[in-house]
Coordinates of N, CA and C and ligand atoms in Angstrom, one line a residue:
M900 N 0.8 -1.2 0.0 CA 0.0 0.0 0.0 C 0.9 1.2 0.0
K901 N 0.6 2.2 -0.9 CA 1.5 3.3 -1.1 C 1.1 4.4 -0.1
I902 N 2.2 5.0 0.5 CA 2.0 6.1 1.4 C 2.8 7.3 0.8
T903 N 2.1 8.4 0.6 CA 2.8 9.6 0.0 C 2.6 10.8 0.9
S904 N 3.6 11.7 1.0 CA 3.4 12.9 1.7 C 3.2 14.0 0.7
L905 N 1.9 14.4 0.6 CA 1.6 15.4 -0.4 C 1.5 16.8 0.3
N906 N 1.5 16.8 1.6 CA 1.2 18.0 2.3 C 2.3 18.5 3.2
S907 N 2.5 19.8 3.2 CA 3.5 20.3 4.1 C 3.1 20.1 5.6
N908 N 1.8 20.2 5.8 CA 1.3 20.0 7.2 C 0.1 19.0 7.2
P909 N 0.4 17.7 7.4 CA -0.7 16.8 7.3 C -1.7 16.9 8.5
Y910 N -1.3 17.6 9.6 CA -2.1 17.8 10.8 C -3.1 18.9 10.6
R911 N -3.1 19.6 9.5 CA -4.0 20.8 9.2 C -5.4 20.4 9.4
D912 N -5.8 19.3 8.7 CA -7.2 18.8 8.8 C -7.3 17.4 8.4
D913 N -8.4 16.7 8.5 CA -8.5 15.3 8.2 C -8.2 15.0 6.8
E914 N -8.7 15.9 5.9 CA -8.4 15.6 4.5 C -6.9 15.6 4.2
A915 N -6.2 16.6 4.7 CA -4.8 16.6 4.5 C -4.1 15.4 5.1
F916 N -4.5 15.0 6.3 CA -3.9 13.8 6.9 C -4.2 12.6 6.1
D917 N -5.4 12.4 5.7 CA -5.8 11.1 5.1 C -5.2 11.0 3.6
Q918 N -4.8 12.2 3.1 CA -4.2 12.1 1.7 C -2.9 11.4 1.7
Q919 N -2.4 11.1 2.9 CA -1.1 10.3 3.0 C -1.4 8.8 2.7
F920 N -2.6 8.4 2.7 CA -3.0 7.0 2.5 C -3.4 6.8 1.1
S921 N -3.5 5.5 0.7 CA -4.1 5.1 -0.6 C -5.6 5.5 -0.6
L922 N -6.2 5.5 -1.8 CA -7.6 5.8 -1.9 C -8.5 4.9 -1.1
R923 N -8.2 3.6 -1.1 CA -9.0 2.6 -0.4 C -9.0 3.0 1.1
I924 N -7.9 3.3 1.6 CA -7.8 3.6 3.1 C -8.5 5.0 3.4
Q925 N -8.3 5.9 2.4 CA -9.0 7.2 2.6 C -10.5 7.0 2.7
K926 N -11.0 6.1 1.8 CA -12.5 5.9 1.8 C -13.0 5.3 3.1
L927 N -12.2 4.6 3.8 CA -12.6 4.0 5.1 C -12.5 5.0 6.3
S928 N -11.9 6.1 6.0 CA -11.6 7.0 7.1 C -12.8 7.5 7.9
K929 N -13.8 7.9 7.3 CA -15.0 8.5 8.0 C -15.6 7.6 9.0
I930 N -15.6 6.3 8.7 CA -16.1 5.3 9.7 C -15.1 4.7 10.6
H931 N -13.9 4.5 10.1 CA -13.0 3.7 10.9 C -11.8 4.4 11.5
W932 N -11.4 5.6 11.1 CA -10.2 6.2 11.6 C -10.6 7.5 12.4
S933 N -10.1 7.7 13.6 CA -10.5 8.8 14.4 C -10.2 10.2 13.7
P934 N -11.1 11.1 13.8 CA -10.8 12.5 13.3 C -9.8 13.2 14.2
L935 N -9.1 14.1 13.6 CA -8.0 14.8 14.3 C -8.5 15.6 15.6
K936 N -9.6 16.2 15.5 CA -10.1 16.9 16.7 C -10.4 16.0 17.9
I937 N -10.9 14.8 17.6 CA -11.1 13.7 18.6 C -9.7 13.3 19.2
I938 N -8.8 13.1 18.3 CA -7.4 12.6 18.7 C -6.8 13.7 19.6
K939 N -6.9 14.9 19.2 CA -6.2 16.0 20.0 C -6.8 16.0 21.5
T940 N -8.1 16.0 21.6 CA -8.8 16.0 22.9 C -8.4 14.7 23.7
A941 N -8.5 13.6 23.0 CA -8.2 12.3 23.7 C -6.8 12.2 24.2
A942 N -5.8 12.6 23.3 CA -4.4 12.4 23.6 C -4.0 13.4 24.7
T943 N -4.5 14.6 24.7 CA -4.2 15.5 25.8 C -4.6 15.0 27.1
F944 N -5.8 14.4 27.2 CA -6.3 13.9 28.4 C -5.5 12.6 28.8
L945 N -5.2 11.8 27.9 CA -4.6 10.5 28.2 C -3.1 10.6 28.6
A946 N -2.5 11.7 28.2 CA -1.0 11.9 28.5 C -0.8 13.2 29.3
P947 N -1.2 13.1 30.6 CA -1.1 14.3 31.5 C 0.3 14.7 31.9
Q948 N 1.2 13.8 31.8 CA 2.6 14.1 32.2 C 3.6 13.5 31.3
S949 N 4.8 14.0 31.5 CA 5.9 13.5 30.7 C 6.2 12.0 30.9
G950 N 6.3 11.3 29.8 CA 6.5 9.9 29.9 C 5.3 9.0 30.0
S951 N 4.1 9.6 30.0 CA 2.8 8.8 30.0 C 2.9 7.8 28.8
R952 N 2.4 6.6 29.1 CA 2.4 5.6 28.1 C 0.9 5.2 27.7
V953 N 0.6 5.4 26.5 CA -0.8 5.3 26.1 C -0.9 4.2 25.0
I954 N -1.9 3.3 25.1 CA -2.1 2.3 24.1 C -3.4 2.5 23.4
D955 N -3.4 2.3 22.0 CA -4.6 2.4 21.2 C -4.9 0.9 20.9
I956 N -6.1 0.4 21.4 CA -6.5 -1.0 21.1 C -7.2 -1.1 19.8
G957 N -6.5 -1.6 18.8 CA -7.0 -1.7 17.5 C -6.6 -0.4 16.8
S958 N -5.3 -0.3 16.4 CA -4.7 0.9 15.9 C -4.9 1.2 14.4
G959 N -5.4 0.2 13.7 CA -5.7 0.4 12.3 C -4.5 0.9 11.5
V960 N -4.6 2.0 10.7 CA -3.5 2.5 9.9 C -2.7 3.5 10.7
G961 N -2.9 3.6 12.0 CA -2.1 4.4 12.9 C -2.4 5.8 13.0
K962 N -3.6 6.2 12.6 CA -4.0 7.6 12.6 C -4.0 8.2 14.0
F963 N -4.6 7.5 15.0 CA -4.7 8.0 16.3 C -3.3 8.1 16.9
C964 N -2.5 7.1 16.8 CA -1.1 7.1 17.5 C -0.2 8.2 16.9
I965 N -0.2 8.3 15.5 CA 0.7 9.2 14.9 C 0.3 10.7 15.2
A966 N -1.0 11.0 15.1 CA -1.4 12.4 15.4 C -1.3 12.7 16.9
A967 N -1.6 11.7 17.7 CA -1.4 11.9 19.2 C 0.1 12.1 19.5
A968 N 1.0 11.4 18.9 CA 2.4 11.6 19.2 C 2.9 12.9 18.7
H969 N 2.3 13.4 17.7 CA 2.6 14.8 17.2 C 2.1 15.8 18.2
Y970 N 0.8 15.7 18.7 CA 0.2 16.7 19.6 C 0.9 16.6 21.0
C971 N 1.3 15.4 21.4 CA 1.8 15.2 22.7 C 3.2 14.6 22.7
P972 N 4.2 15.4 22.3 CA 5.6 14.9 22.1 C 6.2 14.4 23.4
H973 N 5.7 14.8 24.6 CA 6.2 14.4 25.9 C 5.8 13.0 26.3
A974 N 4.9 12.3 25.5 CA 4.4 11.0 25.9 C 4.7 10.0 24.8
E975 N 4.5 8.7 25.2 CA 4.8 7.6 24.2 C 3.4 7.0 23.8
F976 N 3.2 6.7 22.6 CA 2.0 6.2 22.1 C 2.2 4.8 21.4
Y977 N 1.4 3.8 21.8 CA 1.6 2.5 21.3 C 0.3 2.0 20.6
G978 N 0.4 1.3 19.5 CA -0.7 0.8 18.8 C -0.6 -0.7 18.6
I979 N -1.7 -1.5 18.8 CA -1.7 -2.9 18.5 C -2.8 -3.1 17.5
E980 N -2.5 -3.8 16.4 CA -3.4 -4.0 15.3 C -3.4 -5.4 14.8
Q981 N -4.6 -6.0 14.6 CA -4.6 -7.4 14.2 C -4.4 -7.6 12.7
R982 N -4.7 -6.6 11.9 CA -4.6 -6.8 10.4 C -3.2 -6.4 10.0
K983 N -2.5 -7.4 9.3 CA -1.1 -7.1 9.0 C -0.9 -6.0 8.0
N984 N -1.8 -5.9 7.0 CA -1.7 -4.8 6.0 C -1.8 -3.4 6.6
L985 N -2.8 -3.3 7.6 CA -3.0 -2.0 8.3 C -1.8 -1.7 9.2
Y986 N -1.3 -2.7 9.9 CA -0.1 -2.5 10.7 C 1.1 -2.0 9.8
Q987 N 1.3 -2.7 8.6 CA 2.4 -2.3 7.8 C 2.2 -0.8 7.3
T988 N 1.0 -0.4 7.0 CA 0.7 1.0 6.6 C 1.1 1.9 7.8
S989 N 0.8 1.5 9.0 CA 1.1 2.4 10.2 C 2.6 2.5 10.4
K990 N 3.3 1.4 10.1 CA 4.8 1.5 10.2 C 5.4 2.4 9.2
R991 N 4.8 2.4 8.0 CA 5.3 3.3 6.9 C 5.0 4.8 7.3
L992 N 3.8 5.0 7.8 CA 3.4 6.3 8.2 C 4.3 6.9 9.3
K993 N 4.7 6.0 10.2 CA 5.6 6.4 11.3 C 6.9 6.9 10.7
I994 N 7.5 6.2 9.7 CA 8.8 6.6 9.1 C 8.6 8.0 8.5
L995 N 7.5 8.1 7.7 CA 7.2 9.3 7.0 C 7.0 10.5 8.0
S996 N 6.5 10.2 9.2 CA 6.2 11.3 10.1 C 7.4 11.8 10.8
G997 N 8.5 11.0 10.9 CA 9.7 11.3 11.6 C 9.5 11.3 13.1
L998 N 8.4 10.8 13.6 CA 8.2 10.8 15.1 C 8.8 9.6 15.7
N999 N 9.4 9.8 16.9 CA 10.1 8.7 17.6 C 9.3 8.2 18.8
N1000 N 8.2 8.9 19.2 CA 7.4 8.5 20.4 C 6.2 7.8 20.0
V1001 N 6.3 7.0 18.9 CA 5.1 6.2 18.5 C 5.6 4.8 18.1
H1002 N 4.9 3.7 18.5 CA 5.3 2.4 18.3 C 4.1 1.5 17.9
F1003 N 4.4 0.6 17.0 CA 3.3 -0.3 16.5 C 3.6 -1.8 16.6
T1004 N 2.6 -2.6 17.0 CA 2.8 -4.0 17.1 C 1.7 -4.7 16.3
H1005 N 2.1 -5.8 15.6 CA 1.0 -6.5 14.9 C 0.6 -7.7 15.8
G1006 N -0.7 -7.8 15.9 CA -1.3 -8.9 16.7 C -2.6 -8.6 17.3
D1007 N -3.1 -9.6 18.1 CA -4.4 -9.4 18.8 C -4.1 -8.8 20.2
F1008 N -5.0 -7.9 20.6 CA -4.7 -7.1 21.8 C -4.7 -8.0 23.0
T1009 N -5.3 -9.2 22.9 CA -5.3 -10.1 24.1 C -4.0 -10.8 24.3
E1010 N -3.0 -10.6 23.3 CA -1.7 -11.2 23.4 C -0.7 -10.3 24.1
I1011 N -1.1 -9.0 24.4 CA -0.1 -8.1 25.0 C -0.5 -7.8 26.4
N1012 N 0.5 -7.3 27.2 CA 0.2 -7.0 28.6 C -0.2 -5.5 28.7
L1013 N -1.5 -5.4 29.0 CA -2.1 -4.0 29.1 C -1.7 -3.3 30.5
K1014 N -1.0 -4.1 31.3 CA -0.6 -3.5 32.6 C 0.5 -2.4 32.3
D1015 N 1.1 -2.5 31.1 CA 2.3 -1.7 30.8 C 1.9 -0.2 30.5
Y1016 N 0.6 0.1 30.5 CA 0.2 1.4 30.0 C -0.6 2.2 31.0
D1017 N -0.4 3.5 31.0 CA -1.1 4.4 31.9 C -2.5 4.9 31.4
G1018 N -2.6 4.9 30.1 CA -3.8 5.4 29.4 C -4.2 4.5 28.3
I1019 N -5.5 4.4 28.0 CA -6.0 3.5 27.0 C -7.0 4.3 26.1
Y1020 N -6.8 4.1 24.8 CA -7.8 4.7 23.8 C -8.5 3.5 23.2
F1021 N -9.9 3.7 23.1 CA -10.7 2.6 22.6 C -11.8 3.1 21.7
F1022 N -11.6 2.9 20.4 CA -12.6 3.3 19.4 C -13.4 2.1 18.9
N1023 N -14.2 1.6 19.8 CA -15.2 0.5 19.5 C -14.7 -0.5 18.4
S1024 N -13.5 -1.0 18.7 CA -12.8 -1.8 17.7 C -13.4 -3.1 17.4
F1025 N -14.3 -3.6 18.3 CA -14.8 -5.0 18.0 C -16.2 -5.0 17.3
A1026 N -16.7 -3.8 17.0 CA -18.1 -3.7 16.5 C -18.3 -4.4 15.2
E1027 N -17.2 -4.5 14.4 CA -17.4 -5.1 13.1 C -17.8 -6.6 13.2
N1028 N -17.7 -7.2 14.4 CA -18.1 -8.5 14.6 C -19.7 -8.6 14.7
L1029 N -20.3 -7.5 14.9 CA -21.8 -7.5 15.1 C -22.6 -7.1 13.9
S1030 N -22.0 -6.2 13.0 CA -22.7 -5.7 11.9 C -21.9 -5.9 10.6
S1031 N -22.5 -6.3 9.6 CA -21.8 -6.5 8.3 C -21.7 -5.2 7.5
N1032 N -22.3 -4.1 8.0 CA -22.2 -2.9 7.3 C -20.9 -2.2 7.5
G1033 N -20.2 -1.8 6.5 CA -19.0 -1.0 6.6 C -17.8 -1.7 7.2
R1034 N -17.7 -3.0 7.0 CA -16.5 -3.7 7.5 C -15.3 -3.2 6.7
I1035 N -14.1 -3.3 7.3 CA -12.9 -2.9 6.7 C -12.5 -3.8 5.5
D1036 N -12.6 -5.1 5.7 CA -12.4 -6.0 4.6 C -12.9 -7.4 5.0
N1037 N -12.6 -8.4 4.3 CA -13.0 -9.8 4.6 C -11.8 -10.7 5.0
S1038 N -10.8 -10.1 5.5 CA -9.6 -10.8 5.7 C -9.6 -11.6 7.1
I1039 N -10.6 -11.3 7.9 CA -10.6 -12.0 9.2 C -12.0 -12.6 9.5
Q1040 N -12.1 -13.4 10.5 CA -13.3 -14.1 10.9 C -14.1 -13.1 11.7
Y1041 N -15.4 -13.0 11.5 CA -16.3 -12.2 12.3 C -17.3 -13.1 13.0
S1042 N -17.7 -12.7 14.2 CA -18.8 -13.5 14.9 C -19.2 -12.7 16.1
P1043 N -20.5 -12.8 16.5 CA -21.0 -12.2 17.8 C -20.2 -12.8 19.0
S1044 N -19.9 -14.1 18.9 CA -19.2 -14.7 20.0 C -17.8 -14.1 20.2
L1045 N -17.2 -13.8 19.1 CA -15.8 -13.1 19.1 C -16.0 -11.7 19.8
Y1046 N -17.1 -11.0 19.4 CA -17.3 -9.7 20.0 C -17.4 -9.9 21.5
N1047 N -18.2 -10.8 22.0 CA -18.4 -11.1 23.4 C -17.1 -11.4 24.1
Y1048 N -16.3 -12.3 23.4 CA -15.0 -12.7 24.0 C -14.1 -11.4 24.2
Y1049 N -14.0 -10.6 23.2 CA -13.1 -9.4 23.2 C -13.6 -8.4 24.3
A1050 N -14.9 -8.2 24.2 CA -15.5 -7.2 25.1 C -15.4 -7.6 26.5
N1051 N -15.6 -8.9 26.8 CA -15.5 -9.4 28.2 C -14.0 -9.3 28.7
Y1052 N -13.1 -9.7 27.7 CA -11.7 -9.6 28.1 C -11.2 -8.2 28.4
L1053 N -11.7 -7.3 27.6 CA -11.3 -5.9 27.9 C -11.9 -5.4 29.2
Y1054 N -13.1 -5.7 29.4 CA -13.8 -5.3 30.7 C -13.0 -5.8 31.9
K1055 N -12.6 -7.0 31.8 CA -11.8 -7.6 33.0 C -10.5 -6.9 33.1
I1056 N -9.8 -6.7 32.0 CA -8.5 -6.0 32.1 C -8.7 -4.6 32.7
L1057 N -9.8 -3.9 32.3 CA -10.0 -2.5 32.8 C -10.3 -2.6 34.3
E1058 N -11.0 -3.6 34.7 CA -11.3 -3.7 36.2 C -10.0 -3.9 37.0
E1059 N -9.0 -4.5 36.4 CA -7.8 -4.8 37.1 C -6.8 -3.7 37.1
K1060 N -7.0 -2.7 36.3 CA -6.1 -1.6 36.1 C -6.1 -0.7 37.5
P1061 N -5.0 -0.1 37.8 CA -4.9 0.7 39.1 C -5.8 1.9 39.0
I1062 N -6.1 2.4 40.2 CA -6.8 3.7 40.4 C -6.0 4.8 39.7
G1063 N -6.7 5.7 39.0 CA -6.0 6.7 38.3 C -5.8 6.5 36.8
T1064 N -6.0 5.2 36.4 CA -5.9 4.9 35.0 C -6.9 5.7 34.1
R1065 N -6.3 6.3 33.1 CA -7.2 7.1 32.2 C -7.6 6.3 31.0
L1066 N -8.9 6.5 30.6 CA -9.5 5.8 29.5 C -10.3 6.8 28.7
V1067 N -10.1 6.7 27.3 CA -11.0 7.5 26.4 C -11.7 6.5 25.5
T1068 N -13.0 6.6 25.5 CA -13.8 5.8 24.5 C -14.4 6.7 23.5
Y1069 N -14.5 6.1 22.3 CA -15.2 6.8 21.2 C -16.2 5.9 20.5
H1070 N -17.5 6.3 20.5 CA -18.5 5.4 20.0 C -18.7 4.2 20.8
V1071 N -18.5 4.2 22.1 CA -18.7 3.0 23.0 C -19.8 3.2 24.0
D1072 N -20.6 2.2 24.1 CA -21.7 2.3 25.1 C -21.2 2.2 26.5
E1073 N -21.8 3.0 27.4 CA -21.2 3.0 28.8 C -21.2 1.7 29.5
N1074 N -22.2 0.8 29.1 CA -22.3 -0.5 29.8 C -21.2 -1.5 29.4
E1075 N -20.4 -1.1 28.5 CA -19.2 -1.9 28.1 C -18.0 -1.6 29.0
I1076 N -18.2 -0.6 29.9 CA -17.0 -0.1 30.7 C -17.4 -0.3 32.2
P1077 N -16.4 -0.8 33.0 CA -16.7 -1.0 34.4 C -17.1 0.3 35.1
A1078 N -18.0 0.2 36.1 CA -18.6 1.4 36.7 C -17.5 2.2 37.5
S1079 N -16.4 1.5 37.8 CA -15.3 2.2 38.5 C -14.6 3.3 37.7
Y1080 N -14.9 3.3 36.4 CA -14.4 4.4 35.6 C -15.4 5.5 35.6
R1081 N -15.0 6.7 36.1 CA -16.0 7.8 36.2 C -15.8 8.8 35.1
L1082 N -16.9 9.3 34.6 CA -16.9 10.2 33.5 C -16.3 11.6 34.0
T1083 N -15.3 12.0 33.3 CA -14.7 13.4 33.6 C -15.3 14.4 32.6
D1084 N -15.5 14.0 31.4 CA -16.1 14.9 30.4 C -16.6 14.0 29.2
S1085 N -17.6 14.6 28.5 CA -17.9 14.0 27.3 C -18.2 15.1 26.3
S1086 N -18.0 14.8 25.0 CA -18.1 15.8 24.0 C -18.4 15.2 22.7
F1087 N -18.5 16.0 21.6 CA -18.8 15.5 20.3 C -20.0 14.6 20.3
D1088 N -21.2 15.2 20.8 CA -22.4 14.5 20.9 C -22.4 13.3 21.8
Q1089 N -21.6 13.4 22.8 CA -21.5 12.3 23.8 C -20.7 11.1 23.2
K1090 N -20.2 11.2 22.0 CA -19.5 10.1 21.4 C -18.2 9.9 22.0
L1091 N -17.5 11.0 22.5 CA -16.2 10.9 23.1 C -16.3 11.0 24.6
K1092 N -15.8 10.0 25.3 CA -15.9 10.0 26.8 C -14.5 9.9 27.4
L1093 N -14.2 10.9 28.3 CA -13.0 10.9 29.0 C -13.2 10.4 30.4
L1094 N -12.6 9.3 30.8 CA -12.9 8.6 32.1 C -11.6 8.4 32.9
I1095 N -11.8 8.4 34.3 CA -10.6 8.0 35.1 C -11.1 7.0 36.1
K1096 N -10.3 6.0 36.4 CA -10.6 4.9 37.3 C -10.5 5.4 38.7
H1097 N -11.6 5.1 39.5 CA -11.6 5.5 41.0 C -11.6 4.3 41.9
Ligands
SAM625 C1 -12.4 1.5 14.4 S1 -10.8 1.0 13.9 C2 -9.9 2.3 14.8 C3 -8.5 2.6 14.3 C4 -7.7 3.6 15.2 N1 -7.8 3.2 16.6 C5 -8.2 5.0 15.0 O1 -8.8 5.5 15.9 O2 -7.9 5.6 14.0 C6 -10.6 -0.4 14.8 C7 -9.4 -1.3 14.5 O3 -9.3 -2.3 15.5 C8 -8.8 -3.5 14.9 N2 -9.1 -4.6 15.8 C9 -10.3 -5.2 16.0 N3 -10.2 -6.2 16.9 C10 -8.9 -6.3 17.3 C11 -8.2 -7.2 18.1 N4 -8.8 -8.2 18.8 N5 -6.9 -7.0 18.3 C12 -6.2 -6.0 17.6 N6 -6.8 -5.2 16.7 C13 -8.2 -5.3 16.6 C14 -9.4 -3.6 13.6 O4 -8.7 -4.4 12.7 C15 -9.4 -2.1 13.2 O5 -8.3 -1.7 12.4

């Protein structure tokens, strides 16, 4: 997949950022990749101090992590992505961006240790198991039972995280998140929620 830098400032707006991707990836952007305004608000909340470590569960083509690393150079951003082609795109975008505070891994999020992170970003990554509308591709197996498995796994991990853990959800129903995470703020029509574990 070709990545090109056509813009002097890809962080200017979503169109400018997305032009770095192939047409196929650009077309998926509105539904699947976070908008820059969301990323800026989420990253600023998730990385309150120097050295904060933030993970994006299901990092796709890396839009959240790359833009977050640009907006918050004092913090480290990590992405885990199950689809190899999207992971490879994110790696190429990292090189193009020149950013050193962003890191990508290929795999399933259940294979990594989520204890290593202070903040978590979650853009309803498992939803494509429930609806056949607007899926990214047909390269993986989808099923409602897989949705339940992932959602329950994440719920349990979130419950085990220490007090003070920061979580940002985008397009996620509140009953998917343990009640110990208290809402600090919500915006963008309640779609973006900033939460801290108590
Ligand atoms: C809605 S996209 C969000 C992409 C990115 N976080 C962003 O905000 O731009 C969700 C991504 O999660 C990935 N994903 C879904 N389930 C996953 C899992 N179990 N492990 C790793 N990645 C997963 C999908 O392949 C997809 O690329």
